[in-house]
Every structure is written in C-alpha cells, then in structure tokens.
Amino acid sequence: QVRLVESGGGVVRSGRSLRLSCAASGFTFNDYIIHWVRRTPGKGLEWVAVISQDGTTHFYADSVKGRFSISRDYSKNMVYLQLSSLRVDDTAVYFCARPSTTSWNDVLNVWGQGTRVTVSS
Amino acid sequence: SYVLTQPPSMSVAPGQTARIPCGGSDLGTKSVHWYQHKSGQAPLLVVFDDDARPSGIPERFSGSESGNTATLTINGVEAGDEADYFCQVWHSTSDHQTWVFGGGTKLTVL
C-alpha cells in the first residue's frame, strides 16, 4: 500500500545539523511532489518545504529558508530534509506528506507517522 | 504572507454539534482542506476541497464555505473526535508557493 516512513530525528544542540529521511513505497515515486510539514508544541501544523517531481524546484517556509534543504534520491525512493543552524523553536515532529494527485495544489492525503526533533539550547 | 485564522479552542458536549471556523482573505477563491490531528498519530484528512469527504470518514464530518470563512461541522460529536483540527489552503503568488495551515482548534469533548 501507499506508505511514507520518516526517520532521522533525535536530540541535537542548537546550531547543529540533522538529516531527516522519508522512505516512500507503494506508488510511482517520480510522479509526485513531496512535502515536509512539522507539528510544533506551540504553533500547530506548519508547512516546511516541498520538492518537485524532478527535484529541480523547491519552496520553503520563510522560517526555514536558508537553513533547511530538501532533496530526493530516485534510486532509493527517498526524500531528505537537511536541517542546519538548528534553533530551539525548530523542535517539532516532522512529517513527510504526499498529495492525492500529481498536481502541485492538491490536498495532502498521505502522511507518514513522523519523526521527532528536539533542539536543546 | 497569507494567514488563516481559527479559534484556539472549543468545547462541546457529546451528541452536540461542533462548528469550527477558519477565516482568510479571499478564502472563497481557494480550496479549503481540513485535518484532524491527535498526538502521536499522522494527521488525518477529514474534508477536502471545501466540502468533500474522503472515503472512510463518517458522514458526521462536513465542510462548508461562505464569504471569507470556511467551517468544519461535526454532528453528533463523540469522545473519539477530541483532537486538534487544522484548516489548510494552497497559496500561490507570481514567484512563490506556500501551503498554509490555520493555527488549529483544540476540540474538547466534555
């Protein structure tokens, strides 16, 4: 079945880096854009980043622009989120998500279970 | 930046109706989606494209839109409906795209 599985979370000191992974299965990986969304303790759900089907187009939330980088590996059906210059307010559960169709603006109806990132000061 | 506004919390007795609003500029021109999120779980889509319901979601959940406000309605609220609910839209400008979530409404079942 269609599945997304995140990994790579952990506890990290402020200013350090971390790479999150999202393993995709059960669908044609090349056909879909993939998002990262986070759930923070205080702010709720926050969209973080998206990558296009061919990996050439990315968009980021203003809060992470210049610090986070999204990429994908077609040989492994994986999407990555590189987190750099981490701040305490980046503490969250990070989810990868896929839209219901191959359109950019479609609803996110496939979600992973999330991976927790805790940034300490 | 585009902003969606939701009340932070709402309380409803079992069997009653919960109506969760979501306000935003020119919201009528956008497709609004609603997610239910419980701690430790993946977000669950409960309404998409303003008023459509995914398969497997009870008919108690419905969506509507009027002017600049979208509303998620839960009829016959059950204890298991206690969760955080988020509205969401896609916002596109000439040089950027963002997927915007409302601040979320914590629904408490009394």
PDB file of C-alpha atoms in Angstrom:
ATOM      1  CA  GLN A   1       0.000   0.000   0.000  1.00  0.00           C
ATOM      2  CA  VAL A   2       0.982   3.671  -0.262  1.00  0.00           C
ATOM      3  CA  ARG A   3       3.352   4.436   2.558  1.00  0.00           C
ATOM      4  CA  LEU A   4       5.701   7.125   3.844  1.00  0.00           C
ATOM      5  CA  VAL A   5       8.107   6.401   6.697  1.00  0.00           C
ATOM      6  CA  GLU A   6      10.219   9.111   8.327  1.00  0.00           C
ATOM      7  CA  SER A   7      13.450   8.596  10.241  1.00  0.00           C
ATOM      8  CA  GLY A   8      16.475  10.501  11.453  1.00  0.00           C
ATOM      9  CA  GLY A   9      15.015  12.507  14.299  1.00  0.00           C
ATOM     10  CA  GLY A  10      16.732  12.937  17.642  1.00  0.00           C
ATOM     11  CA  VAL A  11      18.051  15.359  20.220  1.00  0.00           C
ATOM     12  CA  VAL A  12      20.546  17.930  18.951  1.00  0.00           C
ATOM     13  CA  ARG A  13      22.156  21.066  20.311  1.00  0.00           C
ATOM     14  CA  SER A  14      21.226  24.479  18.987  1.00  0.00           C
ATOM     15  CA  GLY A  15      23.312  25.459  15.962  1.00  0.00           C
ATOM     16  CA  ARG A  16      23.974  21.873  14.874  1.00  0.00           C
ATOM     17  CA  SER A  17      22.626  19.909  11.920  1.00  0.00           C
ATOM     18  CA  LEU A  18      20.463  16.861  11.320  1.00  0.00           C
ATOM     19  CA  ARG A  19      19.211  14.994   8.252  1.00  0.00           C
ATOM     20  CA  LEU A  20      15.720  13.570   8.140  1.00  0.00           C
ATOM     21  CA  SER A  21      14.708  10.840   5.711  1.00  0.00           C
ATOM     22  CA  CYS A  22      11.362   9.896   4.193  1.00  0.00           C
ATOM     23  CA  ALA A  23      11.073   6.456   2.599  1.00  0.00           C
ATOM     24  CA  ALA A  24       8.305   6.180   0.008  1.00  0.00           C
ATOM     25  CA  SER A  25       6.680   2.978  -1.193  1.00  0.00           C
ATOM     26  CA  GLY A  26       3.538   1.691  -2.881  1.00  0.00           C
ATOM     27  CA  PHE A  27       3.352   4.366  -5.594  1.00  0.00           C
ATOM     28  CA  THR A  28       5.333   5.728  -8.554  1.00  0.00           C
ATOM     29  CA  PHE A  29       7.811   7.915  -6.699  1.00  0.00           C
ATOM     30  CA  ASN A  30       8.749  10.023  -9.729  1.00  0.00           C
ATOM     31  CA  ASP A  31       5.155  11.169 -10.270  1.00  0.00           C
ATOM     32  CA  TYR A  32       4.608  13.045  -7.020  1.00  0.00           C
ATOM     33  CA  ILE A  33       5.849  16.124  -5.255  1.00  0.00           C
ATOM     34  CA  ILE A  34       6.692  15.510  -1.603  1.00  0.00           C
ATOM     35  CA  HIS A  35       6.267  17.870   1.323  1.00  0.00           C
ATOM     36  CA  TRP A  36       7.699  18.181   4.814  1.00  0.00           C
ATOM     37  CA  VAL A  37       5.305  19.508   7.474  1.00  0.00           C
ATOM     38  CA  ARG A  38       6.033  19.892  11.172  1.00  0.00           C
ATOM     39  CA  ARG A  39       3.919  19.935  14.324  1.00  0.00           C
ATOM     40  CA  THR A  40       5.376  22.204  16.920  1.00  0.00           C
ATOM     41  CA  PRO A  41       4.261  22.306  20.550  1.00  0.00           C
ATOM     42  CA  GLY A  42       3.121  25.906  20.339  1.00  0.00           C
ATOM     43  CA  LYS A  43       2.293  26.649  16.701  1.00  0.00           C
ATOM     44  CA  GLY A  44       0.425  23.620  15.471  1.00  0.00           C
ATOM     45  CA  LEU A  45       0.967  22.327  11.952  1.00  0.00           C
ATOM     46  CA  GLU A  46       3.456  24.292   9.878  1.00  0.00           C
ATOM     47  CA  TRP A  47       4.342  23.588   6.258  1.00  0.00           C
ATOM     48  CA  VAL A  48       8.139  23.452   5.885  1.00  0.00           C
ATOM     49  CA  ALA A  49       9.230  22.584   2.342  1.00  0.00           C
ATOM     50  CA  VAL A  50       8.261  20.884  -0.927  1.00  0.00           C
ATOM     51  CA  ILE A  51      10.212  19.339  -3.797  1.00  0.00           C
ATOM     52  CA  SER A  52       9.046  18.842  -7.360  1.00  0.00           C
ATOM     53  CA  GLN A  53       8.755  15.520  -9.151  1.00  0.00           C
ATOM     54  CA  ASP A  54      12.052  16.060 -11.000  1.00  0.00           C
ATOM     55  CA  GLY A  55      13.811  17.559  -7.987  1.00  0.00           C
ATOM     56  CA  THR A  56      14.625  20.865  -9.666  1.00  0.00           C
ATOM     57  CA  THR A  57      12.047  23.071  -7.926  1.00  0.00           C
ATOM     58  CA  HIS A  58      11.859  23.663  -4.191  1.00  0.00           C
ATOM     59  CA  PHE A  59       9.880  26.007  -1.999  1.00  0.00           C
ATOM     60  CA  TYR A  60      10.482  26.707   1.669  1.00  0.00           C
ATOM     61  CA  ALA A  61       8.648  28.382   4.507  1.00  0.00           C
ATOM     62  CA  ASP A  62      10.184  31.721   5.444  1.00  0.00           C
ATOM     63  CA  SER A  63      11.007  30.365   8.908  1.00  0.00           C
ATOM     64  CA  VAL A  64      13.430  27.778   7.481  1.00  0.00           C
ATOM     65  CA  LYS A  65      14.641  29.383   4.250  1.00  0.00           C
ATOM     66  CA  GLY A  66      18.416  29.370   4.052  1.00  0.00           C
ATOM     67  CA  ARG A  67      18.741  26.825   6.867  1.00  0.00           C
ATOM     68  CA  PHE A  68      16.863  23.751   5.588  1.00  0.00           C
ATOM     69  CA  SER A  69      17.355  21.944   2.281  1.00  0.00           C
ATOM     70  CA  ILE A  70      15.122  19.359   0.637  1.00  0.00           C
ATOM     71  CA  SER A  71      16.322  16.734  -1.844  1.00  0.00           C
ATOM     72  CA  ARG A  72      15.295  13.362  -3.256  1.00  0.00           C
ATOM     73  CA  ASP A  73      17.038  10.150  -4.342  1.00  0.00           C
ATOM     74  CA  TYR A  74      15.242   8.297  -7.132  1.00  0.00           C
ATOM     75  CA  SER A  75      17.347   5.145  -6.784  1.00  0.00           C
ATOM     76  CA  LYS A  76      16.160   4.722  -3.205  1.00  0.00           C
ATOM     77  CA  ASN A  77      12.708   6.352  -3.366  1.00  0.00           C
ATOM     78  CA  MET A  78      13.793   8.668  -0.571  1.00  0.00           C
ATOM     79  CA  VAL A  79      13.244  12.317   0.232  1.00  0.00           C
ATOM     80  CA  TYR A  80      15.584  14.102   2.604  1.00  0.00           C
ATOM     81  CA  LEU A  81      15.368  17.239   4.697  1.00  0.00           C
ATOM     82  CA  GLN A  82      18.707  18.640   5.784  1.00  0.00           C
ATOM     83  CA  LEU A  83      18.277  20.771   8.894  1.00  0.00           C
ATOM     84  CA  SER A  84      21.116  23.202   9.600  1.00  0.00           C
ATOM     85  CA  SER A  85      21.695  26.024  12.084  1.00  0.00           C
ATOM     86  CA  LEU A  86      19.001  24.482  14.213  1.00  0.00           C
ATOM     87  CA  ARG A  87      17.164  26.623  16.724  1.00  0.00           C
ATOM     88  CA  VAL A  88      15.162  25.710  19.804  1.00  0.00           C
ATOM     89  CA  ASP A  89      11.959  26.688  18.013  1.00  0.00           C
ATOM     90  CA  ASP A  90      12.646  24.044  15.332  1.00  0.00           C
ATOM     91  CA  THR A  91      11.690  21.471  17.955  1.00  0.00           C
ATOM     92  CA  ALA A  92       8.804  19.527  16.418  1.00  0.00           C
ATOM     93  CA  VAL A  93       7.560  16.285  14.990  1.00  0.00           C
ATOM     94  CA  TYR A  94       8.407  16.316  11.279  1.00  0.00           C
ATOM     95  CA  PHE A  95       6.085  14.595   8.803  1.00  0.00           C
ATOM     96  CA  CYS A  96       6.523  13.928   5.129  1.00  0.00           C
ATOM     97  CA  ALA A  97       3.342  14.067   3.084  1.00  0.00           C
ATOM     98  CA  ARG A  98       2.142  13.446  -0.456  1.00  0.00           C
ATOM     99  CA  PRO A  99      -0.752  14.996  -2.370  1.00  0.00           C
ATOM    100  CA  SER A 100      -3.644  12.879  -3.598  1.00  0.00           C
ATOM    101  CA  THR A 101      -2.732  13.503  -7.241  1.00  0.00           C
ATOM    102  CA  THR A 102       0.301  14.640  -9.205  1.00  0.00           C
ATOM    103  CA  SER A 103      -0.903  18.249  -9.132  1.00  0.00           C
ATOM    104  CA  TRP A 104       1.012  20.831  -7.107  1.00  0.00           C
ATOM    105  CA  ASN A 105      -2.061  22.284  -5.471  1.00  0.00           C
ATOM    106  CA  ASP A 106      -3.825  19.123  -4.425  1.00  0.00           C
ATOM    107  CA  VAL A 107      -4.707  18.081  -0.903  1.00  0.00           C
ATOM    108  CA  LEU A 108      -2.214  16.192   1.263  1.00  0.00           C
ATOM    109  CA  ASN A 109      -3.849  12.837   1.863  1.00  0.00           C
ATOM    110  CA  VAL A 110      -0.867  10.564   2.523  1.00  0.00           C
ATOM    111  CA  TRP A 111       1.192  11.184   5.647  1.00  0.00           C
ATOM    112  CA  GLY A 112       3.927   9.387   7.496  1.00  0.00           C
ATOM    113  CA  GLN A 113       3.927   8.832  11.247  1.00  0.00           C
ATOM    114  CA  GLY A 114       6.539  11.487  11.853  1.00  0.00           C
ATOM    115  CA  THR A 115       9.986  11.728  13.408  1.00  0.00           C
ATOM    116  CA  ARG A 116      10.667  13.848  16.477  1.00  0.00           C
ATOM    117  CA  VAL A 117      13.371  16.506  16.551  1.00  0.00           C
ATOM    118  CA  THR A 118      14.318  18.136  19.835  1.00  0.00           C
ATOM    119  CA  VAL A 119      16.713  21.074  19.780  1.00  0.00           C
ATOM    120  CA  SER A 120      18.329  21.947  23.104  1.00  0.00           C
ATOM    121  CA  SER A 121      19.950  25.265  23.971  1.00  0.00           C
TER     122      SER A 121
ATOM    123  CA  SER B   1       2.144  36.178   3.866  1.00  0.00           C
ATOM    124  CA  TYR B   2      -1.240  34.510   3.801  1.00  0.00           C
ATOM    125  CA  VAL B   3      -2.927  33.860   7.158  1.00  0.00           C
ATOM    126  CA  LEU B   4      -5.742  31.510   8.178  1.00  0.00           C
ATOM    127  CA  THR B   5      -7.432  32.277  11.495  1.00  0.00           C
ATOM    128  CA  GLN B   6      -9.053  29.701  13.779  1.00  0.00           C
ATOM    129  CA  PRO B   7     -10.241  29.908  17.392  1.00  0.00           C
ATOM    130  CA  PRO B   8      -7.652  28.173  19.602  1.00  0.00           C
ATOM    131  CA  SER B   9     -10.160  26.025  21.459  1.00  0.00           C
ATOM    132  CA  MET B  10     -13.747  24.836  21.558  1.00  0.00           C
ATOM    133  CA  SER B  11     -15.716  22.615  23.940  1.00  0.00           C
ATOM    134  CA  VAL B  12     -18.757  20.542  23.014  1.00  0.00           C
ATOM    135  CA  ALA B  13     -20.854  18.006  24.917  1.00  0.00           C
ATOM    136  CA  PRO B  14     -21.220  14.514  23.439  1.00  0.00           C
ATOM    137  CA  GLY B  15     -24.000  14.332  20.888  1.00  0.00           C
ATOM    138  CA  GLN B  16     -23.928  18.053  20.185  1.00  0.00           C
ATOM    139  CA  THR B  17     -22.632  19.841  17.089  1.00  0.00           C
ATOM    140  CA  ALA B  18     -19.197  21.421  16.776  1.00  0.00           C
ATOM    141  CA  ARG B  19     -18.688  24.158  14.186  1.00  0.00           C
ATOM    142  CA  ILE B  20     -15.065  25.164  13.720  1.00  0.00           C
ATOM    143  CA  PRO B  21     -14.500  28.325  11.641  1.00  0.00           C
ATOM    144  CA  CYS B  22     -11.497  29.224   9.531  1.00  0.00           C
ATOM    145  CA  GLY B  23     -11.131  32.735   8.174  1.00  0.00           C
ATOM    146  CA  GLY B  24      -8.885  34.091   5.455  1.00  0.00           C
ATOM    147  CA  SER B  25      -8.715  36.783   2.812  1.00  0.00           C
ATOM    148  CA  ASP B  26     -10.416  35.802  -0.459  1.00  0.00           C
ATOM    149  CA  LEU B  27     -10.969  32.345   1.004  1.00  0.00           C
ATOM    150  CA  GLY B  28     -13.833  31.784  -1.408  1.00  0.00           C
ATOM    151  CA  THR B  29     -11.333  31.626  -4.263  1.00  0.00           C
ATOM    152  CA  LYS B  30      -9.352  28.830  -2.644  1.00  0.00           C
ATOM    153  CA  SER B  31      -9.957  25.151  -1.896  1.00  0.00           C
ATOM    154  CA  VAL B  32     -10.006  24.571   1.859  1.00  0.00           C
ATOM    155  CA  HIS B  33      -8.953  21.286   3.422  1.00  0.00           C
ATOM    156  CA  TRP B  34      -9.406  20.126   6.999  1.00  0.00           C
ATOM    157  CA  TYR B  35      -7.175  17.783   9.011  1.00  0.00           C
ATOM    158  CA  GLN B  36      -7.710  16.091  12.346  1.00  0.00           C
ATOM    159  CA  HIS B  37      -4.546  15.587  14.383  1.00  0.00           C
ATOM    160  CA  LYS B  38      -4.136  13.556  17.524  1.00  0.00           C
ATOM    161  CA  SER B  39      -0.890  13.363  19.466  1.00  0.00           C
ATOM    162  CA  GLY B  40       1.389  10.570  18.304  1.00  0.00           C
ATOM    163  CA  GLN B  41      -0.510   9.996  15.079  1.00  0.00           C
ATOM    164  CA  ALA B  42      -0.320  11.166  11.491  1.00  0.00           C
ATOM    165  CA  PRO B  43      -2.692  13.980  10.536  1.00  0.00           C
ATOM    166  CA  LEU B  44      -5.936  12.654   9.060  1.00  0.00           C
ATOM    167  CA  LEU B  45      -7.736  14.380   6.212  1.00  0.00           C
ATOM    168  CA  VAL B  46     -11.431  14.743   7.110  1.00  0.00           C
ATOM    169  CA  VAL B  47     -12.690  17.237   4.482  1.00  0.00           C
ATOM    170  CA  PHE B  48     -11.125  18.384   1.198  1.00  0.00           C
ATOM    171  CA  ASP B  49     -11.992  20.913  -1.488  1.00  0.00           C
ATOM    172  CA  ASP B  50     -14.265  22.842   0.881  1.00  0.00           C
ATOM    173  CA  ASP B  51     -16.980  20.221   1.296  1.00  0.00           C
ATOM    174  CA  ALA B  52     -15.868  16.802   0.039  1.00  0.00           C
ATOM    175  CA  ARG B  53     -15.353  13.889   2.401  1.00  0.00           C
ATOM    176  CA  PRO B  54     -12.676  11.218   1.863  1.00  0.00           C
ATOM    177  CA  SER B  55     -13.759   7.605   1.881  1.00  0.00           C
ATOM    178  CA  GLY B  56     -13.864   6.190   5.384  1.00  0.00           C
ATOM    179  CA  ILE B  57     -14.654   9.497   7.079  1.00  0.00           C
ATOM    180  CA  PRO B  58     -18.031   9.425   8.862  1.00  0.00           C
ATOM    181  CA  GLU B  59     -20.871  11.497   7.451  1.00  0.00           C
ATOM    182  CA  ARG B  60     -20.871  13.388  10.740  1.00  0.00           C
ATOM    183  CA  PHE B  61     -17.980  15.421   9.316  1.00  0.00           C
ATOM    184  CA  SER B  62     -18.860  18.086   6.741  1.00  0.00           C
ATOM    185  CA  GLY B  63     -17.430  21.283   5.347  1.00  0.00           C
ATOM    186  CA  SER B  64     -18.897  24.500   4.027  1.00  0.00           C
ATOM    187  CA  GLU B  65     -17.787  27.938   2.952  1.00  0.00           C
ATOM    188  CA  SER B  66     -19.396  31.360   2.950  1.00  0.00           C
ATOM    189  CA  GLY B  67     -17.592  34.510   2.015  1.00  0.00           C
ATOM    190  CA  ASN B  68     -14.185  34.543   3.668  1.00  0.00           C
ATOM    191  CA  THR B  69     -14.997  31.845   6.223  1.00  0.00           C
ATOM    192  CA  ALA B  70     -14.851  28.071   5.890  1.00  0.00           C
ATOM    193  CA  THR B  71     -16.477  25.889   8.538  1.00  0.00           C
ATOM    194  CA  LEU B  72     -15.884  22.307   9.623  1.00  0.00           C
ATOM    195  CA  THR B  73     -19.043  20.859  11.176  1.00  0.00           C
ATOM    196  CA  ILE B  74     -19.052  17.729  13.299  1.00  0.00           C
ATOM    197  CA  ASN B  75     -22.538  16.452  14.058  1.00  0.00           C
ATOM    198  CA  GLY B  76     -23.204  14.140  16.989  1.00  0.00           C
ATOM    199  CA  VAL B  77     -19.770  14.701  18.500  1.00  0.00           C
ATOM    200  CA  GLU B  78     -18.190  11.603  20.053  1.00  0.00           C
ATOM    201  CA  ALA B  79     -15.402  11.242  22.586  1.00  0.00           C
ATOM    202  CA  GLY B  80     -13.106   9.986  19.844  1.00  0.00           C
ATOM    203  CA  ASP B  81     -13.460  13.286  17.985  1.00  0.00           C
ATOM    204  CA  GLU B  82     -11.399  15.057  20.645  1.00  0.00           C
ATOM    205  CA  ALA B  83      -8.398  16.316  18.702  1.00  0.00           C
ATOM    206  CA  ASP B  84      -6.804  19.354  17.089  1.00  0.00           C
ATOM    207  CA  TYR B  85      -8.342  20.468  13.798  1.00  0.00           C
ATOM    208  CA  PHE B  86      -6.495  22.474  11.167  1.00  0.00           C
ATOM    209  CA  CYS B  87      -7.711  24.163   8.008  1.00  0.00           C
ATOM    210  CA  GLN B  88      -5.301  24.448   5.087  1.00  0.00           C
ATOM    211  CA  VAL B  89      -5.062  26.120   1.670  1.00  0.00           C
ATOM    212  CA  TRP B  90      -2.550  26.382  -1.151  1.00  0.00           C
ATOM    213  CA  HIS B  91      -1.430  29.975  -1.723  1.00  0.00           C
ATOM    214  CA  SER B  92       0.382  30.893  -4.903  1.00  0.00           C
ATOM    215  CA  THR B  93       1.990  34.152  -5.989  1.00  0.00           C
ATOM    216  CA  SER B  94       3.980  35.001  -9.095  1.00  0.00           C
ATOM    217  CA  ASP B  95       7.233  33.729  -7.610  1.00  0.00           C
ATOM    218  CA  HIS B  96       6.367  31.546  -4.667  1.00  0.00           C
ATOM    219  CA  GLN B  97       4.049  28.830  -3.462  1.00  0.00           C
ATOM    220  CA  THR B  98       3.136  28.044   0.126  1.00  0.00           C
ATOM    221  CA  TRP B  99       0.862  25.584   1.825  1.00  0.00           C
ATOM    222  CA  VAL B 100      -0.754  27.473   4.686  1.00  0.00           C
ATOM    223  CA  PHE B 101      -2.270  25.954   7.814  1.00  0.00           C
ATOM    224  CA  GLY B 102      -4.524  27.684  10.270  1.00  0.00           C
ATOM    225  CA  GLY B 103      -3.369  27.889  13.857  1.00  0.00           C
ATOM    226  CA  GLY B 104      -5.562  24.953  14.819  1.00  0.00           C
ATOM    227  CA  THR B 105      -8.573  24.483  17.079  1.00  0.00           C
ATOM    228  CA  LYS B 106      -8.383  22.132  20.038  1.00  0.00           C
ATOM    229  CA  LEU B 107     -11.739  20.387  20.327  1.00  0.00           C
ATOM    230  CA  THR B 108     -12.585  19.162  23.808  1.00  0.00           C
ATOM    231  CA  VAL B 109     -15.488  16.775  24.297  1.00  0.00           C
ATOM    232  CA  LEU B 110     -16.979  17.475  27.700  1.00  0.00           C
TER     233      LEU B 110
END
